[in-house]
Amino acid sequence: WKCQPNGTYKFTLVVYRDCGGVTISTTPQTLATNSGASITCNFVGISDVTPSCYTGTASCASSISGIGNMQKYVFQSGDVALTGTPPASGWNFSWSSCCRPGTISNGPSNEGYLLRAVMYPYTPPGQSSPLSAGTTGNPTCFDSSPDFLEDPIVVACTGQDISFNNFGYDSDLDSLYYSWANPLQGNSWPGTTVSWGTGYSSTSPLPSSAGNTPANVNGALGEISFNCTQA
């Protein structure tokens, strides 16, 4: 979400898909929320996300699954007025769909997706209560969510030390901290955690057995590193 000069928020939904998988509908998408607002995001566009080492078909249309060729779908709302003050647990915004591929090897196959973000209350220094988002007639926004400046990478060579950073950036210059989170399924927040295969977990999503360096995320920098000997 982005704080607009008129005190409203503009929400953007970004969804990635494997080019060999099911296409995503370009009809307007609704965000589930406990904020009391109605948030509909209209289709903006599609762009291809192609690995730098990819030498096959340039078009997503004829790509097969599992080679790292993806499409990025972008949806965006109009101006949305949020009113009142978020609860201590925050206002949540989520989007859900079905289903994770049945070929996933670390466990959560054929289960749904629940993508989510949470806007927490903010109490400025020296004040005793959090800021209000105002009223419908006089909305007041005070913060924007961070951006990820880099699209995801999904292709890596076996047996190589891999480092990747999504380059999180906050336009308000808020401090950022990174950590693994539970992948969820369900129709709305809080959803339920997907089932992991033996040897995998939300804090260890890639192979960690002998010969592998488990995936690690640097909390301060957001850099993900791993070395996987298994294809």
Coordinates of N, CA and C in Angstrom, one line a residue:
W1 N 0.8 -1.2 0.0 CA 0.0 0.0 0.0 C 0.9 1.2 0.0
K2 N 0.3 2.3 -0.6 CA 1.0 3.6 -0.7 C 0.1 4.7 -0.1
C3 N 0.7 5.5 0.7 CA 0.0 6.6 1.3 C -0.1 7.7 0.2
Q4 N -1.4 8.1 -0.1 CA -1.6 9.1 -1.1 C -1.7 10.5 -0.5
P5 N -1.4 11.6 -1.3 CA -1.5 13.0 -0.8 C -2.8 13.3 -0.3
N6 N -3.9 12.7 -0.8 CA -5.3 13.0 -0.3 C -5.7 12.2 1.0
G7 N -4.7 11.5 1.6 CA -5.0 10.8 2.8 C -5.5 9.4 2.7
T8 N -5.7 9.0 1.4 CA -6.1 7.6 1.2 C -5.0 6.7 0.9
Y9 N -5.2 5.4 0.8 CA -4.2 4.4 0.4 C -4.5 3.8 -0.9
K10 N -3.5 3.4 -1.7 CA -3.6 2.7 -2.9 C -2.9 1.3 -2.7
F11 N -3.6 0.3 -2.9 CA -3.1 -1.1 -2.7 C -2.7 -1.7 -4.0
T12 N -1.6 -2.4 -4.0 CA -1.1 -3.2 -5.1 C -0.9 -4.6 -4.8
L13 N -1.5 -5.5 -5.6 CA -1.3 -7.0 -5.4 C -0.4 -7.5 -6.6
V14 N 0.7 -8.2 -6.2 CA 1.6 -8.7 -7.2 C 1.6 -10.3 -7.0
V15 N 1.3 -11.0 -8.0 CA 1.3 -12.5 -7.9 C 2.2 -13.0 -9.0
Y16 N 3.0 -14.0 -8.7 CA 3.9 -14.7 -9.6 C 3.4 -16.1 -9.9
R17 N 3.6 -16.6 -11.2 CA 3.2 -17.9 -11.5 C 4.3 -18.6 -12.4
D18 N 4.4 -19.9 -12.2 CA 5.3 -20.7 -13.1 C 4.6 -20.7 -14.5
C19 N 5.4 -20.4 -15.5 CA 4.9 -20.3 -16.9 C 4.3 -21.7 -17.3
G20 N 4.7 -22.8 -16.7 CA 4.1 -24.1 -17.1 C 2.9 -24.4 -16.3
G21 N 2.5 -23.5 -15.4 CA 1.3 -23.8 -14.5 C 0.1 -23.2 -15.0
V22 N -0.9 -23.1 -14.2 CA -2.2 -22.5 -14.5 C -2.1 -21.0 -14.6
T23 N -2.8 -20.4 -15.6 CA -2.8 -19.0 -15.7 C -3.6 -18.4 -14.6
I24 N -3.4 -17.1 -14.3 CA -4.1 -16.4 -13.3 C -5.2 -15.5 -14.0
S25 N -6.4 -15.4 -13.4 CA -7.4 -14.6 -13.9 C -7.1 -13.1 -13.9
T26 N -7.4 -12.4 -14.9 CA -7.2 -11.0 -15.0 C -8.4 -10.2 -14.6
T27 N -9.4 -10.9 -14.0 CA -10.6 -10.1 -13.5 C -10.2 -9.4 -12.2
P28 N -11.0 -8.4 -11.8 CA -10.6 -7.7 -10.5 C -10.5 -8.7 -9.3
Q29 N -9.5 -8.5 -8.5 CA -9.2 -9.3 -7.3 C -9.6 -8.6 -6.1
T30 N -10.2 -9.2 -5.1 CA -10.6 -8.6 -3.9 C -9.7 -9.0 -2.8
L31 N -9.3 -8.1 -2.0 CA -8.4 -8.4 -0.8 C -9.3 -8.6 0.4
A32 N -9.2 -9.7 1.1 CA -9.9 -9.9 2.4 C -9.2 -9.0 3.5
T33 N -10.0 -8.4 4.3 CA -9.4 -7.5 5.3 C -10.3 -7.3 6.5
N34 N -9.8 -7.0 7.7 CA -10.5 -6.7 8.9 C -10.6 -5.2 9.1
S35 N -10.2 -4.4 8.2 CA -10.2 -3.0 8.4 C -11.6 -2.3 8.2
G36 N -12.5 -3.1 7.6 CA -13.8 -2.5 7.3 C -13.9 -1.9 6.0
A37 N -12.8 -1.8 5.3 CA -12.8 -1.2 3.9 C -13.1 -2.3 2.9
S38 N -13.6 -1.9 1.7 CA -13.8 -2.7 0.6 C -12.7 -2.4 -0.4
I39 N -11.8 -3.5 -0.7 CA -10.6 -3.3 -1.5 C -10.6 -4.2 -2.7
T40 N -10.9 -3.6 -3.9 CA -10.8 -4.3 -5.1 C -9.7 -3.8 -6.0
C41 N -8.8 -4.8 -6.4 CA -7.7 -4.4 -7.2 C -7.9 -4.8 -8.7
N42 N -7.8 -3.9 -9.6 CA -8.0 -4.1 -11.0 C -6.7 -4.5 -11.7
F43 N -6.9 -5.3 -12.7 CA -5.7 -5.8 -13.5 C -5.0 -4.6 -14.1
V44 N -3.6 -4.6 -14.0 CA -2.8 -3.6 -14.5 C -2.0 -4.2 -15.7
G45 N -1.3 -5.3 -15.5 CA -0.5 -5.9 -16.6 C 0.2 -7.1 -16.2
I46 N 0.8 -7.7 -17.2 CA 1.6 -9.0 -17.0 C 3.0 -8.7 -17.6
S47 N 4.1 -9.2 -17.0 CA 5.4 -9.1 -17.5 C 6.1 -10.5 -17.2
D48 N 7.0 -10.8 -18.1 CA 7.8 -12.1 -18.0 C 8.9 -11.9 -17.0
V49 N 9.2 -12.9 -16.2 CA 10.4 -12.9 -15.3 C 11.2 -14.1 -15.8
T50 N 12.3 -13.8 -16.5 CA 13.1 -14.9 -17.1 C 14.5 -14.9 -16.5
P51 N 14.9 -16.1 -16.0 CA 16.2 -16.3 -15.4 C 17.3 -15.8 -16.4
S52 N 18.4 -15.3 -15.9 CA 19.5 -14.7 -16.7 C 20.2 -15.8 -17.5
C53 N 20.1 -17.1 -17.0 CA 20.8 -18.2 -17.7 C 19.9 -18.9 -18.7
Y54 N 18.6 -18.4 -18.8 CA 17.6 -19.1 -19.6 C 17.9 -18.9 -21.1
T55 N 18.1 -20.0 -21.9 CA 18.4 -19.9 -23.3 C 17.4 -20.6 -24.2
G56 N 16.3 -21.0 -23.6 CA 15.2 -21.6 -24.4 C 14.2 -20.7 -25.0
T57 N 13.0 -21.1 -25.0 CA 11.9 -20.2 -25.5 C 11.8 -18.9 -24.7
A58 N 11.8 -17.8 -25.4 CA 11.7 -16.5 -24.8 C 10.3 -16.2 -24.3
S59 N 9.3 -16.8 -24.9 CA 7.9 -16.5 -24.6 C 7.5 -17.4 -23.4
C60 N 6.7 -16.9 -22.5 CA 6.1 -17.7 -21.4 C 5.1 -18.7 -22.0
A61 N 4.4 -18.3 -23.1 CA 3.3 -19.1 -23.6 C 3.6 -20.6 -23.9
S62 N 4.9 -20.8 -24.3 CA 5.2 -22.2 -24.7 C 6.3 -22.8 -23.7
S63 N 6.4 -22.2 -22.6 CA 7.4 -22.7 -21.6 C 6.8 -23.9 -20.8
I64 N 7.7 -24.8 -20.4 CA 7.3 -25.9 -19.6 C 7.6 -25.6 -18.1
S65 N 7.0 -26.3 -17.2 CA 7.1 -26.1 -15.8 C 8.5 -26.5 -15.3
G66 N 9.0 -25.8 -14.2 CA 10.2 -26.2 -13.5 C 11.5 -25.7 -14.1
I67 N 11.5 -24.8 -15.1 CA 12.8 -24.3 -15.6 C 13.0 -22.8 -15.1
G68 N 12.1 -22.3 -14.3 CA 12.3 -21.0 -13.7 C 11.7 -19.8 -14.5
N69 N 11.0 -20.1 -15.6 CA 10.4 -19.0 -16.3 C 9.1 -18.7 -15.7
M70 N 8.9 -17.4 -15.3 CA 7.7 -17.0 -14.6 C 7.0 -15.8 -15.2
Q71 N 5.8 -15.6 -14.8 CA 5.1 -14.3 -15.2 C 4.7 -13.6 -13.9
K72 N 4.7 -12.3 -14.0 CA 4.3 -11.4 -12.9 C 3.0 -10.7 -13.2
Y73 N 2.0 -10.9 -12.4 CA 0.7 -10.3 -12.6 C 0.6 -9.1 -11.6
V74 N 0.2 -8.0 -12.0 CA 0.0 -6.8 -11.2 C -1.4 -6.3 -11.2
F75 N -2.0 -6.1 -10.0 CA -3.4 -5.6 -9.8 C -3.3 -4.4 -8.9
Q76 N -4.1 -3.4 -9.1 CA -4.0 -2.2 -8.2 C -5.4 -1.6 -7.9
S77 N -5.6 -1.1 -6.7 CA -6.9 -0.5 -6.3 C -6.9 0.9 -6.7
G78 N -8.1 1.5 -6.5 CA -8.2 3.0 -6.6 C -7.9 3.5 -5.2
D79 N -8.2 4.7 -4.9 CA -7.9 5.3 -3.6 C -8.9 4.7 -2.5
V80 N -8.3 4.2 -1.5 CA -9.1 3.5 -0.4 C -9.0 4.3 0.9
A81 N -10.1 4.7 1.5 CA -10.0 5.4 2.8 C -10.2 4.4 3.9
L82 N -9.2 4.3 4.8 CA -9.2 3.5 6.0 C -9.6 4.5 7.1
T83 N -10.5 4.0 8.0 CA -10.9 4.9 9.1 C -10.7 4.3 10.5
G84 N -10.5 5.2 11.4 CA -10.2 4.7 12.8 C -8.8 4.3 13.0
T85 N -8.5 3.6 14.1 CA -7.2 3.2 14.5 C -7.0 1.6 14.4
P86 N -6.0 1.1 13.8 CA -5.8 -0.3 13.7 C -5.7 -0.9 15.1
P87 N -6.2 -2.1 15.3 CA -6.0 -2.8 16.6 C -4.6 -3.1 16.9
A88 N -4.3 -3.6 18.1 CA -2.9 -3.9 18.4 C -2.3 -5.0 17.4
S89 N -3.2 -5.9 17.0 CA -2.8 -7.0 16.1 C -2.7 -6.5 14.7
G90 N -3.2 -5.3 14.4 CA -3.1 -4.7 13.1 C -4.3 -5.0 12.2
W91 N -4.3 -4.2 11.1 CA -5.3 -4.5 10.0 C -4.6 -5.4 9.0
N92 N -5.2 -6.5 8.7 CA -4.6 -7.5 7.8 C -5.3 -7.4 6.4
F93 N -4.5 -7.7 5.4 CA -4.9 -7.7 4.0 C -4.4 -9.0 3.3
S94 N -5.3 -9.8 2.7 CA -4.8 -11.0 2.2 C -5.5 -11.4 0.9
W95 N -4.9 -12.3 0.2 CA -5.4 -12.8 -1.1 C -5.1 -14.3 -1.1
S96 N -6.1 -15.1 -1.6 CA -6.0 -16.5 -1.5 C -6.3 -17.1 -2.9
S97 N -5.8 -18.3 -3.1 CA -6.1 -19.1 -4.3 C -5.7 -20.5 -4.1
C98 N -6.1 -21.4 -5.1 CA -5.7 -22.8 -5.0 C -5.1 -23.1 -6.4
C99 N -4.1 -23.9 -6.4 CA -3.5 -24.7 -5.4 C -2.0 -24.8 -5.7
R100 N -1.2 -25.2 -4.7 CA 0.2 -25.4 -4.9 C 0.4 -26.6 -5.7
P101 N 1.4 -26.7 -6.6 CA 1.6 -27.8 -7.5 C 1.8 -29.1 -6.7
G102 N 1.3 -30.2 -7.3 CA 1.4 -31.5 -6.6 C 2.9 -32.1 -6.7
T103 N 3.7 -31.4 -7.5 CA 5.1 -31.9 -7.7 C 6.1 -31.3 -6.7
I104 N 5.6 -30.4 -5.8 CA 6.5 -29.9 -4.8 C 7.1 -31.0 -3.9
S105 N 8.4 -30.9 -3.7 CA 9.1 -32.0 -3.0 C 9.3 -31.8 -1.6
N106 N 9.1 -30.5 -1.1 CA 9.4 -30.3 0.4 C 8.1 -30.4 1.2
G107 N 7.0 -30.7 0.6 CA 5.8 -31.0 1.4 C 4.5 -30.4 1.1
P108 N 4.4 -29.1 0.9 CA 3.1 -28.4 0.9 C 2.4 -28.5 -0.5
S109 N 2.3 -29.7 -1.0 CA 1.8 -29.9 -2.4 C 0.2 -29.9 -2.3
N110 N -0.4 -29.4 -3.4 CA -1.8 -29.5 -3.5 C -2.6 -28.7 -2.5
E111 N -1.9 -27.9 -1.7 CA -2.6 -27.0 -0.7 C -2.7 -25.6 -1.2
G112 N -3.5 -24.8 -0.6 CA -3.8 -23.5 -1.1 C -2.7 -22.4 -0.8
Y113 N -3.0 -21.2 -1.3 CA -2.1 -20.1 -1.0 C -2.9 -19.1 -0.2
L114 N -2.3 -18.4 0.8 CA -2.8 -17.3 1.4 C -1.7 -16.3 1.6
L115 N -1.7 -15.2 0.7 CA -0.6 -14.2 0.8 C -1.2 -13.1 1.6
R116 N -0.4 -12.5 2.5 CA -0.9 -11.5 3.5 C 0.1 -10.4 3.8
A117 N -0.4 -9.3 4.2 CA 0.4 -8.2 4.8 C -0.4 -7.6 5.9
V118 N 0.3 -7.0 6.9 CA -0.4 -6.5 8.1 C 0.1 -5.0 8.3
M119 N -0.9 -4.1 8.5 CA -0.6 -2.7 8.8 C -0.8 -2.5 10.3
Y120 N 0.2 -2.3 11.1 CA 0.1 -2.2 12.5 C -0.1 -0.7 13.0
P121 N -0.6 -0.5 14.2 CA -0.8 0.8 14.6 C 0.6 1.5 14.9
Y122 N 0.6 2.8 14.8 CA 1.8 3.5 15.0 C 1.6 4.6 16.0
T123 N 2.4 4.6 17.1 CA 2.4 5.6 18.1 C 3.7 6.5 18.0
P124 N 3.6 7.7 17.6 CA 4.8 8.5 17.4 C 5.5 8.8 18.7
P125 N 6.8 9.0 18.7 CA 7.5 9.3 19.9 C 6.9 10.5 20.7
G126 N 6.7 10.3 22.0 CA 6.2 11.4 22.8 C 4.7 11.4 22.9
Q127 N 4.0 10.5 22.1 CA 2.6 10.4 22.2 C 2.2 9.2 23.0
S128 N 1.0 9.1 23.5 CA 0.5 8.0 24.3 C -0.4 7.1 23.6
S129 N -0.9 7.5 22.4 CA -1.8 6.7 21.7 C -1.5 6.6 20.2
P130 N -1.9 5.6 19.5 CA -1.5 5.4 18.1 C -2.3 6.4 17.2
L131 N -1.7 6.7 16.0 CA -2.4 7.6 15.1 C -3.6 7.0 14.5
S132 N -4.6 7.8 14.2 CA -5.9 7.4 13.6 C -5.8 7.6 12.1
A133 N -6.5 6.7 11.3 CA -6.5 6.9 9.9 C -7.6 7.9 9.5
G134 N -8.2 8.5 10.5 CA -9.2 9.6 10.2 C -10.6 9.0 9.9
T135 N -11.4 9.8 9.2 CA -12.8 9.4 8.9 C -13.0 9.3 7.4
T136 N -14.1 8.8 7.0 CA -14.4 8.7 5.6 C -14.3 10.0 4.8
G137 N -14.8 11.1 5.5 CA -14.8 12.4 4.9 C -13.5 13.1 5.0
N138 N -12.7 12.6 5.9 CA -11.3 13.3 6.1 C -10.3 12.2 6.5
P139 N -10.0 11.3 5.5 CA -9.0 10.3 5.7 C -7.6 10.8 5.9
T140 N -6.8 10.1 6.7 CA -5.4 10.5 7.0 C -4.5 9.3 7.0
C141 N -3.7 9.2 6.0 CA -2.7 8.1 6.0 C -1.3 8.6 6.5
F142 N -0.5 7.7 7.0 CA 0.7 8.1 7.7 C 1.9 7.3 7.3
D143 N 1.7 6.2 6.5 CA 2.9 5.4 6.2 C 2.6 4.5 5.0
S144 N 3.6 4.1 4.3 CA 3.5 3.2 3.2 C 4.3 1.9 3.5
S145 N 3.9 0.8 2.9 CA 4.6 -0.4 3.1 C 5.9 -0.4 2.3
P146 N 6.8 -1.3 2.7 CA 8.1 -1.4 1.9 C 7.8 -2.0 0.5
D147 N 8.8 -1.8 -0.3 CA 8.8 -2.3 -1.7 C 10.0 -3.4 -1.8
F148 N 9.8 -4.3 -2.7 CA 10.9 -5.2 -3.0 C 11.3 -4.8 -4.4
L149 N 12.6 -4.3 -4.6 CA 13.0 -3.7 -5.8 C 13.5 -4.8 -6.8
E150 N 13.7 -6.0 -6.4 CA 14.1 -7.1 -7.3 C 13.1 -8.2 -7.3
D151 N 12.8 -8.7 -8.6 CA 11.9 -9.8 -8.7 C 12.6 -11.1 -8.2
P152 N 11.8 -12.1 -7.8 CA 12.4 -13.3 -7.2 C 13.2 -14.1 -8.3
I153 N 14.2 -14.8 -7.7 CA 15.0 -15.7 -8.6 C 14.6 -17.2 -8.2
V154 N 14.4 -18.0 -9.1 CA 14.0 -19.4 -8.8 C 14.9 -20.5 -9.5
V155 N 16.0 -20.1 -10.0 CA 16.9 -21.0 -10.6 C 18.3 -20.9 -10.0
A156 N 18.8 -22.0 -9.5 CA 20.2 -21.9 -9.0 C 20.9 -23.2 -9.3
C157 N 22.2 -23.2 -9.4 CA 22.9 -24.4 -9.8 C 23.2 -25.3 -8.5
T158 N 23.2 -26.6 -8.7 CA 23.4 -27.5 -7.6 C 24.9 -27.4 -7.2
G159 N 25.1 -27.5 -5.9 CA 26.5 -27.5 -5.4 C 27.2 -26.2 -5.4
Q160 N 26.5 -25.1 -5.6 CA 27.1 -23.8 -5.7 C 26.6 -22.9 -4.5
D161 N 27.5 -22.1 -4.0 CA 27.0 -21.1 -2.9 C 26.2 -20.1 -3.6
I162 N 24.9 -20.0 -3.1 CA 24.0 -19.0 -3.7 C 23.7 -17.9 -2.7
S163 N 23.7 -16.7 -3.2 CA 23.2 -15.5 -2.4 C 22.2 -14.7 -3.2
F164 N 21.1 -14.3 -2.6 CA 20.1 -13.5 -3.4 C 19.5 -12.5 -2.4
N165 N 19.2 -11.4 -3.0 CA 18.6 -10.3 -2.2 C 17.4 -9.7 -3.0
N166 N 16.2 -9.6 -2.4 CA 15.1 -9.0 -3.0 C 15.1 -7.4 -2.9
F167 N 16.1 -6.9 -2.2 CA 16.4 -5.5 -2.0 C 15.1 -4.8 -1.5
G168 N 14.8 -5.1 -0.3 CA 13.7 -4.4 0.4 C 14.0 -2.9 0.6
Y169 N 13.0 -2.0 0.3 CA 13.3 -0.6 0.4 C 12.0 0.1 1.0
D170 N 12.2 1.0 1.9 CA 11.1 1.7 2.5 C 11.2 3.1 2.2
S171 N 10.2 3.7 1.5 CA 10.2 5.1 1.1 C 10.1 6.0 2.3
D172 N 9.6 5.6 3.4 CA 9.5 6.4 4.7 C 10.8 6.3 5.5
L173 N 11.8 5.5 5.0 CA 13.0 5.3 5.7 C 12.9 4.6 7.0
D174 N 11.8 3.8 7.2 CA 11.6 2.9 8.3 C 12.7 1.8 8.3
S175 N 13.0 1.3 9.5 CA 14.0 0.2 9.6 C 13.3 -1.1 9.1
L176 N 14.0 -2.0 8.5 CA 13.4 -3.2 8.0 C 14.2 -4.4 8.7
Y177 N 13.4 -5.5 8.9 CA 14.0 -6.7 9.5 C 13.3 -7.9 8.7
Y178 N 14.2 -8.9 8.4 CA 13.7 -10.0 7.6 C 13.8 -11.3 8.4
S179 N 12.8 -12.2 8.2 CA 12.8 -13.5 8.8 C 11.9 -14.4 8.0
W180 N 12.1 -15.7 8.1 CA 11.2 -16.7 7.5 C 9.8 -16.6 8.1
A181 N 8.8 -16.9 7.3 CA 7.4 -16.9 7.8 C 6.7 -18.2 7.4
N182 N 5.7 -18.6 8.1 CA 4.9 -19.8 7.7 C 4.1 -19.5 6.4
P183 N 4.3 -20.5 5.5 CA 3.4 -20.4 4.3 C 2.0 -20.8 4.7
L184 N 1.0 -20.1 4.3 CA -0.4 -20.3 4.8 C -1.3 -20.7 3.7
Q185 N -2.5 -21.2 4.1 CA -3.6 -21.5 3.2 C -4.9 -21.1 3.9
G186 N -5.9 -21.0 3.1 CA -7.2 -20.5 3.7 C -7.8 -19.4 2.9
N187 N -8.9 -18.9 3.3 CA -9.6 -17.8 2.5 C -9.3 -16.5 3.1
S188 N -8.9 -16.4 4.4 CA -8.6 -15.1 5.0 C -7.6 -15.3 6.2
W189 N -7.0 -14.2 6.6 CA -6.2 -14.2 7.8 C -6.9 -14.7 9.0
P190 N -6.4 -15.6 9.9 CA -4.9 -16.0 9.9 C -4.7 -17.2 9.1
G191 N -5.7 -17.9 8.5 CA -5.5 -19.1 7.7 C -4.9 -20.2 8.6
T192 N -4.3 -21.2 7.9 CA -3.7 -22.3 8.5 C -2.3 -22.6 7.9
T193 N -1.4 -23.1 8.6 CA 0.0 -23.4 8.1 C -0.1 -24.6 7.2
V194 N 0.6 -24.6 6.0 CA 0.6 -25.8 5.2 C 1.5 -26.9 5.8
S195 N 1.3 -28.1 5.3 CA 2.0 -29.2 5.9 C 3.4 -29.4 5.2
W196 N 4.4 -29.5 6.0 CA 5.8 -29.7 5.4 C 6.1 -31.2 5.4
G197 N 7.0 -31.5 4.4 CA 7.5 -32.9 4.4 C 8.6 -33.1 5.5
T198 N 8.9 -34.4 5.7 CA 9.9 -34.7 6.7 C 11.3 -34.0 6.4
G199 N 11.8 -33.4 7.4 CA 13.1 -32.7 7.2 C 13.0 -31.3 6.8
Y200 N 11.8 -30.8 6.5 CA 11.6 -29.4 6.1 C 10.7 -28.7 7.1
S201 N 10.8 -27.3 7.2 CA 10.0 -26.5 8.1 C 10.0 -25.1 7.6
S202 N 9.2 -24.3 8.2 CA 9.2 -22.8 7.8 C 10.5 -22.1 8.0
T203 N 11.4 -22.6 8.9 CA 12.7 -22.0 9.1 C 13.8 -22.8 8.3
S204 N 13.4 -23.9 7.6 CA 14.3 -24.7 6.8 C 13.6 -25.2 5.6
P205 N 13.3 -24.3 4.6 CA 12.5 -24.7 3.5 C 13.2 -25.5 2.4
L206 N 14.6 -25.5 2.4 CA 15.4 -26.2 1.4 C 16.1 -27.3 2.1
P207 N 16.6 -28.3 1.3 CA 17.3 -29.5 1.9 C 18.4 -29.0 2.8
S208 N 18.5 -29.7 4.0 CA 19.5 -29.4 5.0 C 20.2 -30.6 5.5
S209 N 20.1 -31.7 4.7 CA 20.7 -33.0 5.1 C 22.2 -32.9 4.7
A210 N 23.0 -33.9 5.0 CA 24.4 -33.9 4.8 C 24.8 -33.5 3.3
G211 N 25.8 -32.6 3.2 CA 26.2 -32.1 1.9 C 25.5 -30.8 1.5
N212 N 24.5 -30.4 2.2 CA 23.7 -29.2 1.9 C 24.0 -28.1 2.9
T213 N 24.0 -26.9 2.5 CA 24.1 -25.8 3.5 C 22.6 -25.2 3.5
P214 N 22.0 -25.3 4.7 CA 20.6 -24.9 4.8 C 20.4 -23.5 4.4
A215 N 19.2 -23.2 3.9 CA 18.8 -21.8 3.5 C 18.8 -20.9 4.8
N216 N 19.4 -19.7 4.7 CA 19.5 -18.8 5.8 C 19.1 -17.4 5.3
V217 N 18.4 -16.7 6.1 CA 18.1 -15.3 5.7 C 18.7 -14.4 6.8
N218 N 19.5 -13.4 6.3 CA 20.1 -12.4 7.1 C 19.1 -11.4 7.5
G219 N 18.8 -11.3 8.9 CA 17.7 -10.5 9.4 C 17.9 -9.0 9.1
A220 N 19.2 -8.6 9.1 CA 19.4 -7.1 8.9 C 19.5 -6.7 7.4
L221 N 20.0 -7.6 6.6 CA 20.2 -7.3 5.1 C 19.2 -7.9 4.2
G222 N 18.4 -8.9 4.6 CA 17.5 -9.6 3.8 C 18.1 -10.6 2.8
E223 N 19.4 -10.8 2.9 CA 20.1 -11.7 1.9 C 19.8 -13.2 2.3
I224 N 19.4 -13.9 1.3 CA 19.2 -15.4 1.4 C 20.3 -16.1 0.8
S225 N 20.9 -17.1 1.6 CA 22.0 -17.9 1.1 C 21.8 -19.3 1.4
F226 N 22.3 -20.2 0.5 CA 22.2 -21.6 0.6 C 23.1 -22.3 -0.4
N227 N 23.3 -23.6 -0.2 CA 24.1 -24.4 -1.1 C 23.4 -25.8 -1.1
C228 N 22.8 -26.1 -2.3 CA 22.0 -27.3 -2.4 C 22.6 -28.3 -3.4
T229 N 22.9 -29.5 -2.9 CA 23.5 -30.5 -3.8 C 22.5 -31.4 -4.5
Q230 N 21.2 -31.2 -4.2 CA 20.1 -32.0 -4.7 C 19.4 -31.2 -5.8
A231 N 19.2 -31.8 -7.0 CA 18.5 -31.1 -8.1 C 17.0 -31.2 -7.7

